[in-house]
């Protein structure tokens, strides 16, 4: 079943397509022109439209040459690099997103962000019609397309791929790509390149949604394809309404228990801070103090990644905040400060829950979680969400209707209503720091737990994460959801021997999907032991693969 069918997608109402962009500089205007009507017989039309398509592509591609020496890969979550190198890549991803929209006859998303990376970087990724990440079988095409050396090669690649994937490019197709970007200064000119790429495929429209969080864009794509209202205000409305509903159903005994209604949020000086300012105005039961709203440098000494990796409080937080609940978002607001390591796995297993591992990356977790009625996924770095299957939600709606007629306002019905509200509060398309934050607040209130009580459920194991520069990170091949290294031969045995020296020690290495490094992660019984294990294994990595600098 293709994606459009599986989500019951409805084809959007699409305005006239732009036609034949002309370029005078690399940033040209995207004002749509109406396609002229040419009256020919069917075969002639097909040929004529193909030629139009070819010439549009050749012409626009010549405006976005690949900078010499640049070779990028789609990676774990799209392309990322210094923004000055990305214009051509973003243009090509625009083409790819348009082709995906034509193929699936659905709305697709294109997000320009480099998340937690430094402000001078940027990146681009595609949201599939389901609202999730781009289908993995399109990733090799993303790589070859973005690295095509000249317009003719690019055209040939598109032609071959369109044939293989049965994407109709005769000009009679329609499509729409929603375009979002974070607050990086380079976002605006890269969005122009994306528009040119999108509109280079005839019949496809680029809808610029402006500055938004990554989860907002994914949510909009999903909602549009489900035929639901999908504006930014609809998003705030859904989150605030479901949060209010959860507040209404707090068990009576716990209503006044959690005295402190304030939470302080570090917005990473990115898009999350400014958008949270809008959302918070709609929430009456919670007071959110947003810091690092964009007045400092994005991700510099702030944000979820900084807090998790450096284990330091972010800028603008100090002794006066001790005792308050605090949270950090990342640069595009799809992460909420770290909440998982080996100790949480152990705790969940003790509760009798099934715990499954996947390789690193939202796309793998999301896919696995969608196999369950309720699948909760999370990464140690703060990505995660909860997925409810369509069939479970359908059953729950039915159960709720049944209870309305037999036992309205019973505890059972309140439980059903709560679950339904959770399924609307938590972003079903992708991990979302806003919905994660609000759900945590609702659960603490529901349970009548203070932050201290919550913190006492289990104790995180001390851990350390390091990165090591190596000659070629692709030389590291892992298996079993990245828990075992199979290449280079001998390194896993050396890691095992080192780890065995530490009580409760665990250590994994893997090539990063976003940086040219090998990541080393270690856990042990004390911070000193975790640091020491991580350092020893980093030395091993350097000996096996590196420049041998850590002697
Ligand atoms: C990206 C991924 C994230 C993964 C991280 C690993 C998405 C939206 N994000 O941020 O899931 O944990 O890369 O990066 O897919 P690393 O391989 O450099 O550690
Ligand atoms: Mg992010």
XYZ file of C-alpha atoms and ligand atoms in Angstrom:
571
model
C 0.000 0.000 0.000
C 1.504 3.376 -0.816
C 1.795 6.142 1.704
C -1.035 8.250 0.395
C -3.432 5.348 0.719
C -2.252 4.259 4.102
C -3.018 7.649 5.641
C -6.223 8.089 3.701
C -4.642 11.049 1.935
C -6.769 13.541 0.109
C -5.392 15.360 -2.845
C -5.027 19.052 -2.063
C -6.548 21.918 -3.937
C -3.641 23.286 -5.864
C -3.250 26.753 -7.365
C -1.863 27.153 -10.912
C 1.707 25.994 -11.279
C 4.566 28.386 -11.869
C 6.072 28.068 -15.284
C 9.549 28.388 -16.700
C 11.548 30.247 -14.071
C 14.174 32.551 -15.474
C 17.282 33.478 -13.596
C 19.322 36.584 -13.511
C 21.111 35.760 -10.283
C 21.040 32.767 -7.996
C 18.231 34.349 -5.941
C 15.481 35.010 -8.389
C 11.850 35.748 -7.843
C 9.430 32.864 -7.598
C 6.328 34.717 -8.703
C 4.033 32.167 -10.329
C 3.061 32.640 -13.968
C 0.121 30.932 -15.567
C 1.012 28.036 -17.861
C -0.042 28.776 -21.474
C -2.598 26.460 -22.990
C -1.263 24.595 -26.031
C -3.755 22.615 -28.064
C -2.142 19.470 -29.473
C -3.124 15.853 -29.815
C -2.349 13.566 -26.856
C 0.985 12.197 -28.104
C 2.219 15.566 -29.209
C 1.214 17.091 -25.873
C 3.174 14.427 -24.031
C 6.292 15.097 -26.092
C 5.899 18.862 -25.968
C 5.404 18.880 -22.171
C 8.413 16.636 -21.691
C 10.539 19.034 -23.613
C 9.229 21.960 -21.613
C 10.033 20.076 -18.464
C 13.532 19.290 -19.649
C 14.293 22.824 -20.600
C 12.946 24.208 -17.313
C 15.125 21.804 -15.371
C 18.228 22.435 -17.445
C 17.765 26.160 -17.175
C 17.110 26.298 -13.436
C 19.881 23.788 -12.666
C 22.371 25.997 -14.477
C 21.546 28.732 -11.930
C 22.573 26.479 -9.018
C 25.969 24.970 -9.822
C 27.511 22.601 -7.315
C 30.440 24.319 -5.542
C 33.716 22.626 -6.540
C 34.832 19.812 -4.239
C 31.512 19.585 -2.347
C 30.202 16.071 -1.741
C 27.340 15.687 0.718
C 25.294 12.782 1.986
C 21.640 12.743 3.139
C 22.792 11.354 6.518
C 20.616 10.518 9.516
C 18.370 13.515 9.110
C 19.023 15.207 5.799
C 21.938 17.258 4.470
C 23.933 19.488 6.775
C 26.932 21.714 6.060
C 28.192 25.253 6.279
C 25.311 27.320 4.873
C 27.503 28.916 2.203
C 27.868 25.493 0.520
C 24.214 24.528 0.515
C 22.343 26.557 -2.094
C 22.727 23.981 -4.855
C 21.876 21.103 -2.490
C 18.719 22.794 -1.231
C 17.629 23.529 -4.816
C 18.042 19.826 -5.658
C 16.198 18.690 -2.528
C 13.407 21.000 -3.692
C 13.256 18.981 -6.928
C 13.243 15.738 -4.952
C 10.424 16.894 -2.662
C 8.377 17.923 -5.705
C 8.885 14.510 -7.328
C 7.829 12.809 -4.106
C 4.684 14.933 -4.005
C 3.826 14.054 -7.618
C 4.465 10.373 -7.013
C 2.356 10.117 -3.850
C -0.266 12.658 -4.988
C 0.066 14.172 -1.530
C 1.503 17.166 0.256
C 5.201 16.832 1.164
C 7.325 19.027 3.492
C 10.763 20.567 3.108
C 12.463 21.914 6.235
C 15.567 24.089 6.241
C 17.375 23.675 9.537
C 20.601 22.399 11.049
C 18.944 21.790 14.422
C 21.567 21.934 17.213
C 24.525 22.730 14.907
C 26.200 26.132 15.055
C 24.378 29.129 13.591
C 26.587 29.327 10.468
C 25.568 25.793 9.433
C 22.297 24.924 7.817
C 20.598 21.834 6.480
C 17.617 20.484 4.612
C 15.339 17.487 5.045
C 12.095 16.194 3.609
C 8.899 15.240 5.457
C 6.993 12.418 3.773
C 3.187 12.547 3.258
C 2.659 10.701 6.559
C 4.419 13.596 8.312
C 7.364 11.302 9.134
C 10.844 11.265 7.633
C 11.500 10.770 3.895
C 11.026 7.159 2.841
C 14.435 5.501 3.191
C 14.409 4.058 -0.296
C 14.599 7.608 -1.692
C 17.771 8.464 0.238
C 20.260 7.070 -2.330
C 18.529 9.235 -4.959
C 18.906 12.256 -2.654
C 22.644 11.545 -2.490
C 23.215 11.110 -6.220
C 20.978 14.047 -7.125
C 22.717 16.438 -4.767
C 26.152 15.441 -6.012
C 25.414 15.523 -9.773
C 28.205 17.573 -11.344
C 26.324 19.404 -14.124
C 22.753 20.121 -15.330
C 22.772 17.370 -17.973
C 23.772 14.694 -15.464
C 21.136 16.027 -13.104
C 18.488 15.795 -15.801
C 19.506 12.257 -16.703
C 19.271 11.203 -13.044
C 15.792 12.686 -12.717
C 14.691 11.055 -15.940
C 15.965 7.620 -14.902
C 14.553 7.873 -11.402
C 11.161 9.088 -12.630
C 10.953 6.118 -14.991
C 12.006 3.644 -12.313
C 9.587 5.076 -9.749
C 6.802 5.638 -12.286
C 6.591 9.361 -11.571
C 4.594 11.035 -14.338
C 6.443 14.081 -15.624
C 4.338 14.983 -18.629
C 3.176 18.208 -17.060
C -0.313 16.990 -16.255
C 0.634 16.230 -12.654
C 0.011 18.307 -9.589
C 1.733 18.518 -6.290
C 2.460 20.735 -3.310
C 5.459 21.145 -1.051
C 5.198 23.018 2.267
C 8.377 24.915 2.964
C 9.571 25.766 6.488
C 12.790 27.140 7.960
C 14.279 27.860 11.366
C 15.682 31.232 12.476
C 19.159 30.876 10.939
C 20.163 33.973 8.935
C 20.840 31.785 5.880
C 17.303 30.325 5.971
C 15.714 32.940 3.765
C 18.031 32.678 0.763
C 18.093 28.885 1.012
C 14.282 28.885 1.019
C 14.448 30.739 -2.311
C 16.684 27.992 -3.718
C 14.222 25.379 -2.444
C 11.325 27.186 -4.148
C 13.172 27.208 -7.438
C 13.833 23.496 -7.125
C 10.230 22.689 -6.250
C 8.735 24.776 -9.023
C 11.156 23.313 -11.573
C 8.869 20.305 -11.627
C 5.855 21.397 -13.643
C 2.580 21.444 -11.788
C 4.124 21.511 -8.325
C 3.488 24.435 -6.037
C 5.762 25.656 -3.217
C 3.866 27.012 -0.207
C 6.169 29.053 1.985
C 5.136 28.593 5.630
C 7.942 30.874 6.845
C 9.802 30.403 10.110
C 8.580 27.442 12.132
C 9.752 24.551 14.271
C 10.545 21.256 12.560
C 7.688 19.439 14.369
C 5.210 22.140 13.294
C 6.060 21.522 9.642
C 5.773 17.742 10.021
C 2.458 18.180 11.847
C 1.121 20.397 9.042
C 2.098 17.910 6.335
C 0.380 15.090 8.199
C -2.737 17.140 8.897
C -3.038 18.388 5.318
C -2.894 14.843 3.977
C -5.555 13.759 6.430
C -7.783 16.516 5.120
C -7.606 18.385 8.424
C -7.061 22.069 9.132
C -3.325 22.631 9.178
C -2.372 26.248 9.900
C 0.072 27.266 12.610
C -2.889 28.474 14.688
C -4.578 25.084 14.278
C -1.428 23.524 15.709
C -1.478 25.785 18.801
C -5.166 25.192 19.122
C -4.816 21.398 19.117
C -2.036 21.429 21.702
C -3.686 23.900 24.057
C -7.144 22.302 23.792
C -5.888 18.801 24.528
C -3.722 20.105 27.370
C -6.751 21.872 28.895
C -8.743 18.669 28.537
C -6.077 16.708 30.421
C -6.107 19.351 33.169
C -9.869 19.000 33.466
C -9.541 15.292 34.119
C -6.859 15.485 36.831
C -8.059 13.197 39.642
C -9.792 15.393 42.242
C -7.396 14.516 45.080
C -4.367 15.633 43.075
C -5.696 18.936 41.766
C -3.926 21.216 44.219
C -1.057 18.934 44.989
C 1.557 20.209 42.603
C 1.848 23.694 44.118
C 4.328 24.992 41.614
C 2.744 25.790 38.239
C 5.873 27.317 36.760
C 8.270 25.758 34.310
C 11.343 27.547 32.932
C 12.307 26.772 29.347
C 15.609 27.379 27.538
C 14.656 28.116 23.908
C 18.250 27.584 22.604
C 18.015 31.081 21.075
C 16.192 29.447 18.197
C 12.742 29.134 16.706
C 11.388 27.197 19.719
C 11.668 30.183 22.068
C 9.649 32.559 19.914
C 6.971 29.981 19.072
C 6.601 28.885 22.687
C 5.838 32.512 23.547
C 2.751 32.199 21.328
C 1.639 28.836 22.708
C 2.046 29.793 26.349
C -0.557 32.563 26.032
C -3.183 29.899 25.358
C -2.370 27.855 28.471
C -4.113 28.957 31.628
C -3.004 26.190 34.016
C 0.683 26.563 33.425
C 3.073 29.455 33.587
C 6.021 29.165 31.192
C 9.021 31.416 31.615
C 10.867 31.306 28.268
C 14.567 32.196 28.351
C 17.031 32.333 25.423
C 14.290 33.349 23.017
C 16.628 34.485 20.260
C 18.466 37.387 21.855
C 21.761 35.437 22.003
C 23.625 33.257 19.510
C 21.699 30.133 18.454
C 22.889 26.949 20.233
C 25.884 28.717 21.799
C 26.041 27.717 25.459
C 22.308 26.949 25.324
C 19.923 24.239 24.164
C 19.239 20.544 24.691
C 22.355 19.307 22.911
C 24.653 21.572 24.930
C 23.025 20.583 28.231
C 23.091 16.862 27.447
C 26.639 16.666 26.123
C 28.359 19.206 28.374
C 26.265 18.552 31.490
C 26.299 22.274 32.245
C 23.334 24.573 32.901
C 22.593 26.837 29.926
C 23.179 30.569 29.706
C 20.559 32.727 31.554
C 19.980 30.106 34.252
C 21.397 30.502 37.738
C 21.073 29.834 41.467
C 17.711 31.639 41.647
C 16.194 28.874 39.492
C 17.101 26.021 41.811
C 13.995 24.061 42.746
C 12.023 24.996 39.617
C 11.280 22.589 36.805
C 13.461 23.530 33.833
C 13.708 22.204 30.280
C 15.923 22.845 27.263
C 14.811 22.728 23.620
C 17.189 22.365 20.680
C 17.599 24.777 17.752
C 14.573 23.524 15.791
C 12.533 22.407 18.827
C 12.257 18.689 18.103
C 14.249 17.759 21.205
C 13.640 18.161 24.917
C 16.563 17.740 27.338
C 17.961 14.224 27.771
C 15.761 11.610 29.346
C 17.145 8.156 28.684
C 20.058 5.894 29.352
C 20.696 2.292 30.454
C 19.011 2.942 33.803
C 15.712 3.913 32.185
C 15.783 0.750 30.048
C 16.271 -1.346 33.182
C 13.471 0.503 34.991
C 11.009 0.045 32.118
C 11.801 -3.663 31.852
C 11.172 -4.026 35.593
C 7.704 -2.564 34.997
C 7.057 -5.370 32.535
C 7.186 -3.191 29.414
C 8.679 -4.479 26.194
C 11.805 -2.497 25.306
C 13.178 -2.671 21.760
C 16.398 -1.152 20.372
C 16.907 0.310 16.904
C 19.891 2.024 15.260
C 20.303 5.741 16.029
C 17.953 8.069 14.166
C 14.314 9.098 14.443
C 13.404 7.307 11.203
C 14.293 3.903 12.677
C 12.575 4.518 16.010
C 9.444 5.916 14.430
C 9.101 2.968 12.080
C 9.456 0.490 14.940
C 7.064 2.339 17.259
C 4.394 2.429 14.561
C 4.117 -1.382 14.764
C 2.338 -1.139 18.143
C -1.073 0.027 19.356
C 0.792 2.504 21.528
C 4.501 2.862 20.747
C 6.632 5.213 22.845
C 10.053 6.009 21.425
C 12.919 8.087 22.677
C 16.612 8.686 22.143
C 19.106 9.589 24.850
C 19.527 12.994 23.192
C 15.890 14.002 23.649
C 14.076 13.008 20.424
C 10.904 11.036 20.882
C 7.144 10.868 20.837
C 4.211 8.475 21.316
C 2.420 6.865 18.395
C -1.168 5.602 18.571
C -2.234 3.214 15.822
C -5.297 4.156 13.756
C -7.026 0.932 14.762
C -6.430 1.542 18.457
C -7.737 5.118 18.200
C -10.777 3.873 16.342
C -11.456 1.336 19.065
C -10.955 4.011 21.744
C -13.383 6.413 20.063
C -15.955 3.616 19.897
C -15.408 2.712 23.531
C -15.792 6.350 24.534
C -19.095 6.637 22.635
C -20.330 3.464 24.275
C -19.429 4.803 27.735
C -21.151 8.097 26.974
C -24.443 6.252 26.624
C -23.969 3.684 29.432
C -21.858 5.372 32.097
C -21.180 9.019 31.310
C -18.613 10.694 33.616
C -17.537 7.337 35.029
C -13.869 6.770 35.831
C -13.644 4.538 32.785
C -14.917 7.244 30.519
C -12.546 9.800 31.991
C -9.693 7.370 31.331
C -10.792 7.014 27.690
C -11.071 10.789 27.296
C -7.618 11.278 28.803
C -6.036 8.818 26.387
C -7.768 10.487 23.458
C -6.477 13.876 24.649
C -2.935 12.471 24.958
C -3.112 11.225 21.363
C -3.908 14.797 20.264
C -1.435 16.535 22.553
C 1.527 14.396 21.598
C 2.713 15.027 18.035
C 1.931 11.909 15.953
C 4.126 12.997 13.068
C 7.477 13.431 14.814
C 9.054 14.178 18.219
C 8.011 17.645 19.372
C 9.518 19.438 22.370
C 6.320 21.480 22.933
C 3.980 18.525 23.131
C 6.550 16.527 25.146
C 6.858 19.381 27.634
C 3.094 19.772 28.039
C 2.567 16.040 28.415
C 5.177 15.824 31.177
C 3.477 18.719 32.967
C 0.072 17.037 32.633
C 1.403 13.692 33.900
C 3.134 15.240 36.930
C -0.095 17.023 37.781
C -2.130 13.872 37.207
C 0.106 11.777 39.462
C 0.453 14.546 42.041
C 4.233 14.214 41.776
C 6.758 16.914 42.537
C 9.854 17.081 40.362
C 11.802 15.444 43.229
C 9.439 12.510 43.438
C 9.687 12.064 39.657
C 13.466 12.206 39.820
C 13.533 9.443 42.432
C 11.826 6.841 40.198
C 15.253 5.596 39.158
C 18.777 6.977 38.989
C 20.514 7.597 35.691
C 23.828 5.818 35.364
C 26.765 8.200 35.103
C 27.772 8.426 31.430
C 30.154 10.165 29.080
C 29.984 10.776 25.372
C 33.105 11.620 23.333
C 33.839 12.063 19.667
C 36.962 10.985 17.820
C 38.101 12.263 14.416
C 39.152 9.370 12.202
C 40.504 8.943 8.688
C 37.287 7.345 7.365
C 34.281 6.937 9.632
C 32.543 4.600 7.169
C 35.214 2.011 8.057
C 33.182 1.320 11.213
C 30.394 -1.180 10.584
C 28.020 -2.059 13.410
C 25.353 -4.704 13.993
C 22.527 -5.412 16.466
C 21.183 -1.857 16.540
C 24.701 -0.416 16.791
C 25.556 -2.331 19.956
C 28.333 -4.410 18.335
C 31.147 -3.382 15.980
C 31.882 -5.926 13.252
C 34.519 -3.857 11.352
C 37.372 -3.164 11.840
C 38.051 -6.679 12.988
C 39.336 -6.919 16.556
C 38.072 -3.581 17.842
C 34.972 -5.031 19.547
C 37.132 -7.527 21.467
C 39.389 -4.681 22.564
C 36.328 -2.636 23.702
C 34.982 -5.664 25.593
C 38.277 -6.171 27.389
C 38.354 -2.510 28.416
C 34.685 -2.484 29.509
C 35.170 -5.604 31.645
C 37.478 -3.602 33.911
C 34.537 -1.435 35.064
C 31.691 -2.705 37.286
C 28.368 -2.119 35.463
C 30.347 -0.736 32.524
C 28.796 -0.443 29.032
C 30.438 1.132 26.045
C 29.428 1.530 22.401
C 30.988 3.175 19.385
C 29.339 4.148 16.089
C 29.941 6.486 13.171
C 28.028 9.760 13.577
C 25.278 10.390 11.046
C 25.645 14.165 11.240
C 29.351 14.860 11.814
C 32.550 13.405 10.417
C 33.458 11.627 13.671
C 33.090 8.368 15.599
C 30.944 8.661 18.730
C 31.986 6.877 21.910
C 29.389 6.360 24.628
C 30.258 4.895 28.046
C 28.303 4.192 31.225
C 29.677 3.001 34.560
C 29.019 3.057 38.272
C 30.614 6.478 38.886
C 31.279 9.547 36.755
C 35.041 9.036 37.092
C 34.705 5.439 35.878
C 32.458 6.452 32.934
C 34.954 9.185 31.956
C 37.864 6.801 32.206
C 36.137 4.064 30.163
C 35.136 6.570 27.459
C 38.697 7.924 27.278
C 40.255 4.450 27.009
C 37.872 3.435 24.230
C 38.453 6.745 22.417
C 42.160 5.881 22.454
C 41.350 2.459 20.990
C 39.312 4.082 18.215
C 42.200 6.363 17.421
C 44.622 3.439 17.342
C 42.429 1.382 15.009
C 41.106 4.141 12.749
C 42.516 7.504 13.529
C 45.506 9.666 13.019
C 46.966 8.108 16.174
C 47.101 11.368 18.078
C 45.838 10.216 21.489
C 48.927 8.236 22.511
C 19.891 13.504 14.006
C 18.671 12.632 14.154
C 18.609 11.969 15.521
C 19.897 11.292 15.864
C 21.063 12.215 15.646
C 22.333 11.445 15.785
C 16.485 13.126 13.274
C 15.352 14.089 13.228
N 17.496 13.473 14.021
O 19.824 14.621 14.814
O 17.565 11.055 15.530
O 19.901 10.901 17.217
O 21.025 12.734 14.325
O 23.388 12.232 15.393
O 16.464 12.093 12.651
P 24.810 11.644 15.437
O 24.802 10.382 14.619
O 25.689 12.704 14.895
O 25.102 11.359 16.882
Mg 16.603 19.100 16.267
